[in-house]
Short mmCIF file of C-alpha atoms and ligand atoms in Angstrom, two decimals:
data_model
loop_
_atom_site.label_atom_id
_atom_site.label_comp_id
_atom_site.label_asym_id
_atom_site.label_seq_id
_atom_site.Cartn_x
_atom_site.Cartn_y
_atom_site.Cartn_z
CA MET K 998 17.13 -0.88 -11.02
CA GLU K 999 17.05 -0.20 -14.74
CA THR K 1000 13.32 -0.31 -15.37
CA GLU K 1001 10.52 0.57 -13.01
CA ILE K 1002 8.13 -2.35 -12.55
CA THR K 1003 4.41 -1.86 -11.91
CA THR K 1004 3.64 -3.32 -8.49
CA ILE K 1005 0.14 -4.76 -7.91
CA VAL K 1006 -1.09 -4.91 -4.29
CA LYS K 1007 -3.83 -7.47 -3.47
CA ARG K 1008 -5.46 -8.18 -0.12
CA ILE K 1009 -5.64 -11.82 1.00
CA GLN K 1010 -7.18 -11.32 4.45
CA GLU K 1011 -9.98 -13.55 5.74
CA ASP K 1012 -12.77 -11.22 4.54
CA VAL K 1013 -11.72 -11.53 0.87
CA LEU K 1014 -14.23 -13.57 -1.18
CA PRO K 1015 -13.04 -17.11 -2.02
CA GLU K 1016 -13.13 -16.54 -5.82
CA GLU K 1017 -11.12 -13.34 -5.49
CA TYR K 1018 -8.62 -15.07 -3.18
CA SER K 1019 -8.13 -17.95 -5.64
CA GLU K 1020 -7.75 -15.54 -8.54
CA THR K 1021 -5.09 -13.55 -6.62
CA MET K 1022 -3.21 -16.74 -5.76
CA LYS K 1023 -3.27 -17.82 -9.40
CA ILE K 1024 -1.88 -14.47 -10.58
CA ALA K 1025 0.83 -14.59 -7.89
CA GLY K 1026 1.77 -18.16 -8.83
CA ASP K 1027 1.99 -17.27 -12.53
CA ILE K 1028 4.26 -14.30 -11.79
CA ILE K 1029 6.68 -16.62 -9.98
CA LYS K 1030 6.55 -19.27 -12.73
CA ASN K 1031 7.41 -16.52 -15.22
CA GLY K 1032 10.47 -15.53 -13.19
CA GLY K 1033 8.95 -12.52 -11.38
CA LEU K 1034 8.86 -11.58 -7.69
CA VAL K 1035 5.95 -11.52 -5.20
CA ALA K 1036 6.07 -10.35 -1.57
CA PHE K 1037 3.87 -12.36 0.80
CA PRO K 1038 3.01 -12.51 4.51
CA THR K 1039 4.23 -15.31 6.78
CA GLU K 1040 3.73 -15.79 10.52
CA THR K 1041 7.14 -14.16 11.20
CA VAL K 1042 7.69 -11.25 8.77
CA TYR K 1043 6.84 -10.51 5.12
CA GLY K 1044 8.97 -12.42 2.59
CA LEU K 1045 10.17 -11.39 -0.88
CA GLY K 1046 9.51 -14.50 -2.97
CA GLY K 1047 10.95 -15.83 -6.20
CA ASP K 1048 11.34 -19.30 -7.74
CA ALA K 1049 14.06 -20.93 -5.60
CA LEU K 1050 15.11 -23.27 -8.41
CA ASN K 1051 15.47 -20.51 -11.03
CA VAL K 1052 18.87 -18.80 -11.17
CA GLU K 1053 17.47 -15.61 -12.72
CA SER K 1054 14.78 -15.28 -10.03
CA SER K 1055 17.35 -15.50 -7.25
CA LYS K 1056 19.49 -12.84 -8.94
CA LYS K 1057 16.43 -10.59 -9.15
CA ILE K 1058 15.78 -11.01 -5.41
CA TYR K 1059 19.28 -9.78 -4.56
CA ALA K 1060 18.89 -6.84 -6.93
CA ALA K 1061 15.45 -5.84 -5.59
CA LYS K 1062 16.69 -5.85 -1.98
CA GLY K 1063 20.13 -4.41 -2.71
CA ARG K 1064 21.48 -7.43 -0.83
CA PRO K 1065 25.07 -8.77 -0.97
CA SER K 1066 25.03 -11.97 -3.05
CA ASP K 1067 27.02 -14.02 -0.48
CA ASN K 1068 24.02 -13.85 1.86
CA PRO K 1069 21.96 -17.01 1.20
CA LEU K 1070 18.17 -17.21 0.88
CA ILE K 1071 15.71 -19.45 2.76
CA VAL K 1072 13.73 -21.88 0.58
CA HIS K 1073 10.06 -22.03 1.66
CA ILE K 1074 8.05 -25.20 1.04
CA CYS K 1075 4.38 -26.05 1.62
CA LYS K 1076 4.49 -29.82 2.11
CA TRP K 1077 6.92 -32.14 3.90
CA GLU K 1078 7.79 -34.36 0.89
CA SER K 1079 9.25 -31.33 -0.91
CA ILE K 1080 12.25 -31.45 1.41
CA TYR K 1081 13.51 -34.56 -0.43
CA ASP K 1082 13.70 -32.58 -3.70
CA ILE K 1083 16.14 -30.03 -2.28
CA ALA K 1084 18.01 -31.61 0.68
CA GLU K 1085 20.65 -34.29 0.10
CA GLU K 1086 20.40 -35.86 3.55
CA VAL K 1087 17.20 -35.52 5.55
CA THR K 1088 18.51 -36.44 9.00
CA ASP K 1089 16.51 -37.93 11.90
CA GLU K 1090 16.96 -34.63 13.72
CA ALA K 1091 15.35 -32.82 10.78
CA LYS K 1092 12.39 -35.22 10.84
CA LEU K 1093 11.91 -34.79 14.59
CA LEU K 1094 12.09 -31.00 14.39
CA ALA K 1095 9.69 -30.84 11.44
CA ASP K 1096 7.23 -33.13 13.29
CA THR K 1097 7.24 -30.76 16.23
CA PHE K 1098 7.62 -27.30 14.71
CA TRP K 1099 6.45 -27.35 11.05
CA PRO K 1100 4.61 -25.56 9.73
CA GLY K 1101 6.18 -22.89 11.90
CA PRO K 1102 8.92 -20.33 12.60
CA LEU K 1103 11.88 -22.72 12.33
CA THR K 1104 14.42 -22.83 9.49
CA MET K 1105 16.68 -25.90 9.15
CA ILE K 1106 20.01 -25.98 7.34
CA LEU K 1107 20.81 -29.22 5.52
CA LYS K 1108 23.14 -30.34 2.70
CA LYS K 1109 21.67 -29.19 -0.61
CA LYS K 1110 20.83 -31.20 -3.71
CA ASP K 1111 22.05 -30.11 -7.17
CA SER K 1112 18.49 -28.94 -7.90
CA VAL K 1113 19.11 -25.84 -5.75
CA PRO K 1114 21.30 -23.34 -7.62
CA TYR K 1115 24.28 -21.71 -5.88
CA GLU K 1116 22.65 -18.36 -6.67
CA THR K 1117 19.98 -19.27 -4.09
CA THR K 1118 22.42 -20.53 -1.42
CA GLY K 1119 24.96 -17.74 -1.79
CA GLY K 1120 27.53 -20.23 -3.08
CA LEU K 1121 27.12 -22.67 -0.14
CA ASP K 1122 26.66 -26.46 -0.37
CA THR K 1123 23.92 -26.20 2.25
CA VAL K 1124 20.35 -24.96 1.97
CA ALA K 1125 18.06 -23.26 4.52
CA ILE K 1126 14.51 -24.68 4.46
CA ARG K 1127 11.31 -23.62 6.20
CA MET K 1128 7.58 -24.35 6.03
CA PRO K 1129 5.71 -21.24 7.22
CA ASP K 1130 2.63 -21.46 9.44
CA HIS K 1131 0.42 -19.12 7.41
CA LYS K 1132 -2.45 -20.12 5.13
CA GLY K 1133 -1.80 -17.37 2.57
CA ALA K 1134 1.90 -18.21 2.42
CA LEU K 1135 1.25 -21.95 1.97
CA ASP K 1136 -1.38 -21.38 -0.76
CA PHE K 1137 0.97 -18.99 -2.55
CA ILE K 1138 3.91 -21.45 -2.42
CA GLU K 1139 1.69 -24.22 -3.79
CA ASN K 1140 0.39 -22.05 -6.65
CA ALA K 1141 3.95 -21.00 -7.45
CA GLY K 1142 5.30 -24.52 -7.92
CA GLY K 1143 6.35 -25.43 -4.38
CA PHE K 1144 9.79 -23.84 -3.85
CA ILE K 1145 9.95 -20.17 -2.93
CA ALA K 1146 13.24 -18.46 -2.08
CA ALA K 1147 12.41 -15.60 0.23
CA PRO K 1148 14.42 -13.22 2.32
CA SER K 1149 12.56 -10.69 4.43
CA ALA K 1150 10.87 -8.17 2.09
CA ASN K 1151 12.78 -5.08 3.24
CA LEU K 1152 15.50 -3.15 1.47
CA SER K 1153 18.84 -4.46 2.73
CA GLY K 1154 19.69 -2.79 6.05
CA ARG K 1155 16.14 -1.74 6.96
CA PRO K 1156 14.01 -3.45 9.63
CA SER K 1157 12.03 -6.45 8.36
CA PRO K 1158 8.43 -5.66 7.33
CA THR K 1159 5.63 -6.63 9.69
CA LEU K 1160 2.88 -4.81 7.72
CA ALA K 1161 2.13 -4.77 3.98
CA SER K 1162 2.59 -0.98 4.05
CA HIS K 1163 6.25 -1.52 5.03
CA VAL K 1164 6.69 -3.67 1.91
CA VAL K 1165 4.93 -1.03 -0.20
CA ASP K 1166 7.39 1.57 1.16
CA ASP K 1167 10.47 -0.52 0.33
CA MET K 1168 9.51 -2.54 -2.77
CA THR K 1169 7.16 -0.47 -4.95
CA GLY K 1170 8.58 -0.35 -8.48
CA ARG K 1171 10.98 -3.22 -7.74
CA ILE K 1172 8.68 -6.29 -7.71
CA GLU K 1173 5.54 -7.41 -9.58
CA MET K 1174 3.15 -8.03 -6.68
CA ILE K 1175 2.54 -7.63 -2.94
CA LEU K 1176 0.08 -9.91 -1.12
CA ASP K 1177 -1.40 -7.97 1.82
CA GLY K 1178 -2.21 -10.28 4.73
CA GLY K 1179 -2.36 -7.56 7.39
CA GLN K 1180 -0.08 -7.48 10.40
CA VAL K 1181 2.10 -10.57 10.99
CA GLY K 1182 1.72 -12.56 14.20
CA ILE K 1183 5.26 -13.05 15.49
CA GLY K 1184 7.19 -10.03 14.21
CA VAL K 1185 10.78 -11.37 14.24
CA GLU K 1186 12.34 -13.77 11.72
CA SER K 1187 12.40 -17.55 12.16
CA THR K 1188 14.85 -19.41 14.38
CA ILE K 1189 17.65 -20.86 12.21
CA VAL K 1190 19.17 -24.17 13.26
CA ASP K 1191 22.14 -25.72 11.45
CA LEU K 1192 21.90 -29.52 11.25
CA THR K 1193 25.00 -30.08 9.09
CA GLY K 1194 27.58 -30.21 11.90
CA ASP K 1195 28.24 -32.63 14.79
CA LYS K 1196 25.70 -30.90 16.97
CA ALA K 1197 22.58 -28.90 16.10
CA THR K 1198 23.43 -25.20 16.41
CA ILE K 1199 21.19 -22.14 16.60
CA LEU K 1200 22.51 -19.52 14.16
CA ARG K 1201 19.69 -17.00 14.63
CA PRO K 1202 17.29 -16.89 17.62
CA GLY K 1203 13.55 -16.60 17.01
CA PHE K 1204 10.18 -17.66 18.37
CA VAL K 1205 11.32 -21.30 18.66
CA THR K 1206 13.70 -21.03 21.62
CA GLU K 1207 16.77 -22.99 22.70
CA GLU K 1208 14.72 -24.66 25.45
CA MET K 1209 12.04 -25.73 22.94
CA LEU K 1210 14.68 -27.27 20.64
CA GLU K 1211 16.42 -29.00 23.55
CA ARG K 1212 13.17 -30.64 24.57
CA VAL K 1213 13.18 -32.40 21.18
CA LEU K 1214 16.90 -32.93 20.48
CA GLY K 1215 18.44 -33.19 23.94
CA SER K 1216 21.12 -30.57 23.78
CA VAL K 1217 21.79 -27.86 21.17
CA ASP K 1218 24.56 -25.26 20.76
CA THR K 1219 23.97 -21.56 20.22
CA ASP K 1220 26.23 -19.33 18.10
CA LYS K 1221 28.00 -17.15 20.67
CA THR K 1222 27.97 -14.08 18.44
CA ILE K 1223 24.18 -13.73 18.83
CA LEU K 1224 24.40 -11.57 21.96
CA ASP K 1225 28.10 -10.65 21.90
CA ASN K 1226 30.20 -9.09 19.13
CA ASN K 1227 33.46 -9.47 21.07
CA THR K 1228 33.89 -13.24 20.87
CA GLY K 1229 36.55 -13.00 18.17
CA GLU K 1230 34.38 -15.33 16.05
CA ARG K 1231 32.35 -14.61 12.92
CA PRO K 1232 28.62 -15.31 12.92
CA LYS K 1233 27.92 -18.69 11.27
CA ALA K 1234 24.91 -17.45 9.28
CA PRO K 1235 26.40 -15.16 6.61
CA GLY K 1236 23.54 -12.69 6.99
CA MET K 1237 24.12 -12.20 10.70
CA LYS K 1238 27.38 -10.35 10.13
CA TYR K 1239 25.70 -7.41 8.44
CA ARG K 1240 24.38 -4.47 10.44
CA HIS K 1241 20.80 -5.45 9.72
CA TYR K 1242 17.65 -4.03 11.18
CA ALA K 1243 19.23 -0.62 11.36
CA PRO K 1244 17.11 2.46 11.94
CA LYS K 1245 18.37 5.71 10.39
CA GLY K 1246 19.10 7.32 13.77
CA ASN K 1247 22.08 6.28 15.90
CA MET K 1248 20.85 3.90 18.53
CA TYR K 1249 22.05 3.12 22.06
CA LEU K 1250 20.90 0.41 24.48
CA ILE K 1251 20.82 1.33 28.14
CA GLU K 1252 21.33 -1.48 30.67
CA GLY K 1253 20.93 -1.37 34.42
CA ASP K 1254 18.30 -1.25 37.15
CA GLU K 1255 15.09 0.63 36.48
CA GLU K 1256 15.85 3.89 38.32
CA ASN K 1257 19.29 4.21 36.73
CA VAL K 1258 17.93 3.46 33.27
CA ILE K 1259 15.22 6.12 33.59
CA SER K 1260 17.57 8.83 34.85
CA ARG K 1261 20.28 7.95 32.32
CA ILE K 1262 17.86 8.01 29.38
CA ASN K 1263 16.35 11.31 30.50
CA LYS K 1264 19.78 12.89 30.97
CA MET K 1265 21.05 11.77 27.57
CA ALA K 1266 17.79 12.76 25.88
CA GLU K 1267 18.10 16.25 27.36
CA GLU K 1268 21.73 16.63 26.27
CA SER K 1269 21.02 15.35 22.78
CA ALA K 1270 18.07 17.73 22.42
CA LYS K 1271 20.36 20.64 23.37
CA ASN K 1272 22.69 19.54 20.57
CA GLY K 1273 19.83 19.82 18.10
CA GLU K 1274 19.07 16.10 17.85
CA LYS K 1275 15.55 14.76 17.48
CA VAL K 1276 15.38 12.14 20.23
CA GLY K 1277 13.38 8.90 20.19
CA VAL K 1278 13.04 6.54 23.15
CA LEU K 1279 12.04 2.89 22.95
CA CYS K 1280 10.94 1.54 26.32
CA SER K 1281 8.46 -0.61 28.22
CA ASP K 1282 5.03 0.43 29.53
CA GLU K 1283 6.52 0.17 33.01
CA ILE K 1284 8.71 3.28 32.55
CA SER K 1285 7.23 5.20 29.59
CA ASP K 1286 5.35 7.70 31.83
CA ARG K 1287 8.59 8.78 33.44
CA ILE K 1288 10.57 9.36 30.22
CA ASN K 1289 11.00 12.83 28.67
CA ALA K 1290 11.89 12.91 24.98
CA ASP K 1291 10.58 14.21 21.63
CA ILE K 1292 9.15 10.82 20.70
CA ILE K 1293 8.47 7.91 23.04
CA HIS K 1294 7.38 4.49 21.76
CA SER K 1295 6.46 1.75 24.20
CA VAL K 1296 6.92 -1.87 23.09
CA GLY K 1297 4.44 -3.08 25.72
CA SER K 1298 5.04 -4.64 29.10
CA ARG K 1299 8.62 -5.75 29.69
CA ASN K 1300 7.20 -9.07 30.96
CA ASP K 1301 5.46 -9.84 27.64
CA ASP K 1302 8.33 -10.87 25.36
CA ALA K 1303 6.00 -12.00 22.54
CA GLU K 1304 4.36 -8.55 22.42
CA ILE K 1305 7.76 -6.84 22.39
CA ALA K 1306 8.80 -9.04 19.43
CA ARG K 1307 5.58 -8.22 17.56
CA ARG K 1308 5.97 -4.43 17.94
CA LEU K 1309 9.75 -4.03 17.64
CA TYR K 1310 10.35 -3.58 13.89
CA ARG K 1311 7.28 -1.42 13.42
CA ILE K 1312 8.56 0.98 16.07
CA LEU K 1313 12.04 1.12 14.52
CA ARG K 1314 10.39 2.01 11.19
CA ASP K 1315 8.20 4.62 12.90
CA PHE K 1316 11.33 6.31 14.26
CA ASP K 1317 12.62 6.52 10.67
CA ASP K 1318 9.34 8.07 9.46
CA GLU K 1319 9.52 10.55 12.35
CA ASP K 1320 13.07 11.54 11.31
CA VAL K 1321 14.49 10.76 14.71
CA THR K 1322 18.29 11.27 14.70
CA VAL K 1323 19.16 9.44 17.93
CA ILE K 1324 17.38 6.57 19.70
CA TYR K 1325 17.81 5.49 23.32
CA SER K 1326 16.38 2.08 24.13
CA GLU K 1327 15.74 0.21 27.32
CA SER K 1328 17.37 -3.23 27.40
CA PHE K 1329 15.19 -6.33 27.93
CA SER K 1330 15.53 -9.85 29.28
CA SER K 1331 17.19 -12.26 26.85
CA LYS K 1332 15.27 -15.29 28.15
CA GLY K 1333 12.91 -17.20 25.83
CA ILE K 1334 11.95 -15.19 22.75
CA GLY K 1335 13.71 -12.32 24.53
CA MET K 1336 16.93 -13.69 23.03
CA ALA K 1337 15.57 -12.90 19.56
CA VAL K 1338 14.45 -9.43 20.69
CA MET K 1339 17.83 -8.60 22.26
CA ASN K 1340 19.72 -10.00 19.25
CA ARG K 1341 17.76 -7.69 16.89
CA LEU K 1342 18.06 -4.70 19.24
CA LEU K 1343 21.82 -5.18 19.69
CA LYS K 1344 22.26 -5.36 15.92
CA ALA K 1345 20.03 -2.32 15.36
CA ALA K 1346 22.21 -0.49 17.87
CA GLY K 1347 25.47 -1.77 16.33
CA PHE K 1348 26.20 -3.24 19.82
CA ASN K 1349 26.34 0.27 21.38
CA ILE K 1350 25.59 -0.53 25.01
CA ILE K 1351 25.62 1.91 27.91
CA LYS K 1352 25.77 0.21 31.31
O1 LIG M 1401 11.22 -15.74 9.17
C1 LIG M 1401 12.02 -15.80 8.24
O2 LIG M 1401 12.95 -16.63 8.22
C2 LIG M 1401 11.83 -14.82 7.08
C3 LIG M 1401 10.50 -15.16 6.39
C4 LIG M 1401 10.29 -14.39 5.14
O3 LIG M 1401 10.44 -16.55 6.16
N1 LIG M 1401 12.94 -14.87 6.17
C5 LIG M 1401 14.17 -14.36 6.47
O4 LIG M 1401 15.10 -14.43 5.45
O5 LIG M 1401 14.43 -13.85 7.54
P1 LIG M 1401 16.41 -13.55 5.41
O6 LIG M 1401 16.98 -13.76 4.06
O7 LIG M 1401 16.13 -12.15 5.80
O8 LIG M 1401 17.37 -14.24 6.44
C6 LIG M 1401 17.95 -15.49 6.10
C7 LIG M 1401 19.10 -15.78 7.04
C8 LIG M 1401 20.35 -14.97 6.72
O9 LIG M 1401 20.97 -14.56 7.94
C9 LIG M 1401 21.21 -16.01 5.99
O10 LIG M 1401 22.58 -15.74 6.11
C10 LIG M 1401 20.81 -17.29 6.69
O11 LIG M 1401 19.44 -17.16 6.87
N2 LIG M 1401 21.05 -18.48 5.84
C11 LIG M 1401 20.37 -18.85 4.72
N3 LIG M 1401 20.88 -19.97 4.18
C12 LIG M 1401 21.90 -20.34 4.97
C13 LIG M 1401 22.84 -21.41 4.93
N4 LIG M 1401 22.81 -22.33 3.97
N5 LIG M 1401 23.77 -21.47 5.92
C14 LIG M 1401 23.81 -20.52 6.91
N6 LIG M 1401 22.94 -19.49 6.99
C15 LIG M 1401 22.02 -19.39 6.03
MG1 LIG M 1402 16.27 -10.21 6.53
#
C-alpha cells in the first residue's frame, strides 16, 4: 500500500449507548459512500466492506487484502427487494431459499445485472449475494447505501477473522474503520450455492448443510473438490482453488481410530521436536489429555460440530502467534456442519493427510 490509512476502531456491542451506536453507523456509512473501506462483524466471520457498485471500492478491497482479482466478492444486502437491483433473474429456487434461510449464512449465485461492475464479480457474469443474520451488519449495510461487497476481513491466505482483534492484526493501516461486534457466532464462512446451472450446486460448505438445502429444493449437487483434491476437476468457486486458511506452520491431518491417532500424533510430535520444530496439536477434548506436544489446543468435543466450527480459525491464528512450525491435527466427522470444518481443515493442511 502506498499510503498508510488511519484505522478507527468502534465497538458496536449491545452495551453501547443507542446514540453512540447510531453515530458509529453513520460514520461507517459515510466512509463507504465516499469510497472507503469498513470491516464489520457478521454471524459467520468478519467482512471487509466496500461499496459493491463502485469500481474503485472493489479495487481497494483487493489491494487491502492482497487478493487475486479473479476471485469474486460476495454482495451483502439488508432487505429482500435489493436482490432485484443486482440479479438479472431471481429464480423460484432463490425465493424459496431466501424465505427459509435469509437473513442467514447462505450465499446464492445468480446472473448479474449491469449495475454490478465486473471488478466486484472478478470478471464473471454472475453475482454472489447474501443477507447476513447480524443486527450490526444489517444496520451498517443500510447506512452505507444497501450494497456491500465483502470478502472475509483477513489478509489473503490467513484464516478468516472471528474476533475484531484478528481484523486489527491484519487490516490496521489498510482500511478506514473496524466495527467491533465481539466474537462471531458461527465461525466459518457462509454456504455458497450456485443457482445458475441446471441443478443447484454447493460450491462451499457452511452452516447451512446439504440436508437443509435438500429439504427445501429436493435434491442438490455438491462440488466434489470440497473434500477431495484428486478429482481431476477445478473447484467451481474461484476462491476455493487457493490455499486459503493457511497457518504459517506446515499442517498434517491424522485419520484413523482413536488409539492410532493418539499414538501417531505423539510419535510425530516427538520426532519433530527432536528436529528442532515447535509442535502444535489441534484435537478434541476427548483425546487432549493424552497428547504430548509443545502446544495443544482443543476445539471442544468431537461430537459438537458447531463448537468446533466456532473455535477453528481462532486456534489456527493462535498457532501463528505462538510461532508453531508444524501442526498435527485430529480429523473430524464430515457430517452436517462437519463438512465445512473438514473442508477448511483440509485446505489449511494443503490436503496433507496421514492415514
Ligand atoms: O460468510 C461469508 O460468506 C463471509 C462474510 C464476510 O459474509 N464472506 C466470505 O467472502 O467468505 P470471501 O470473499 O472470503 O469468499 C467468497 C467466496 C470465494 O470463494 C469466491 O470465489 C466465491 O465466494 N464467489 C463469489 N462470487 C462468485 C461467483 N459469482 N461465482 C462463483 N463463486 C463466487
Ligand atoms: Mg475468505
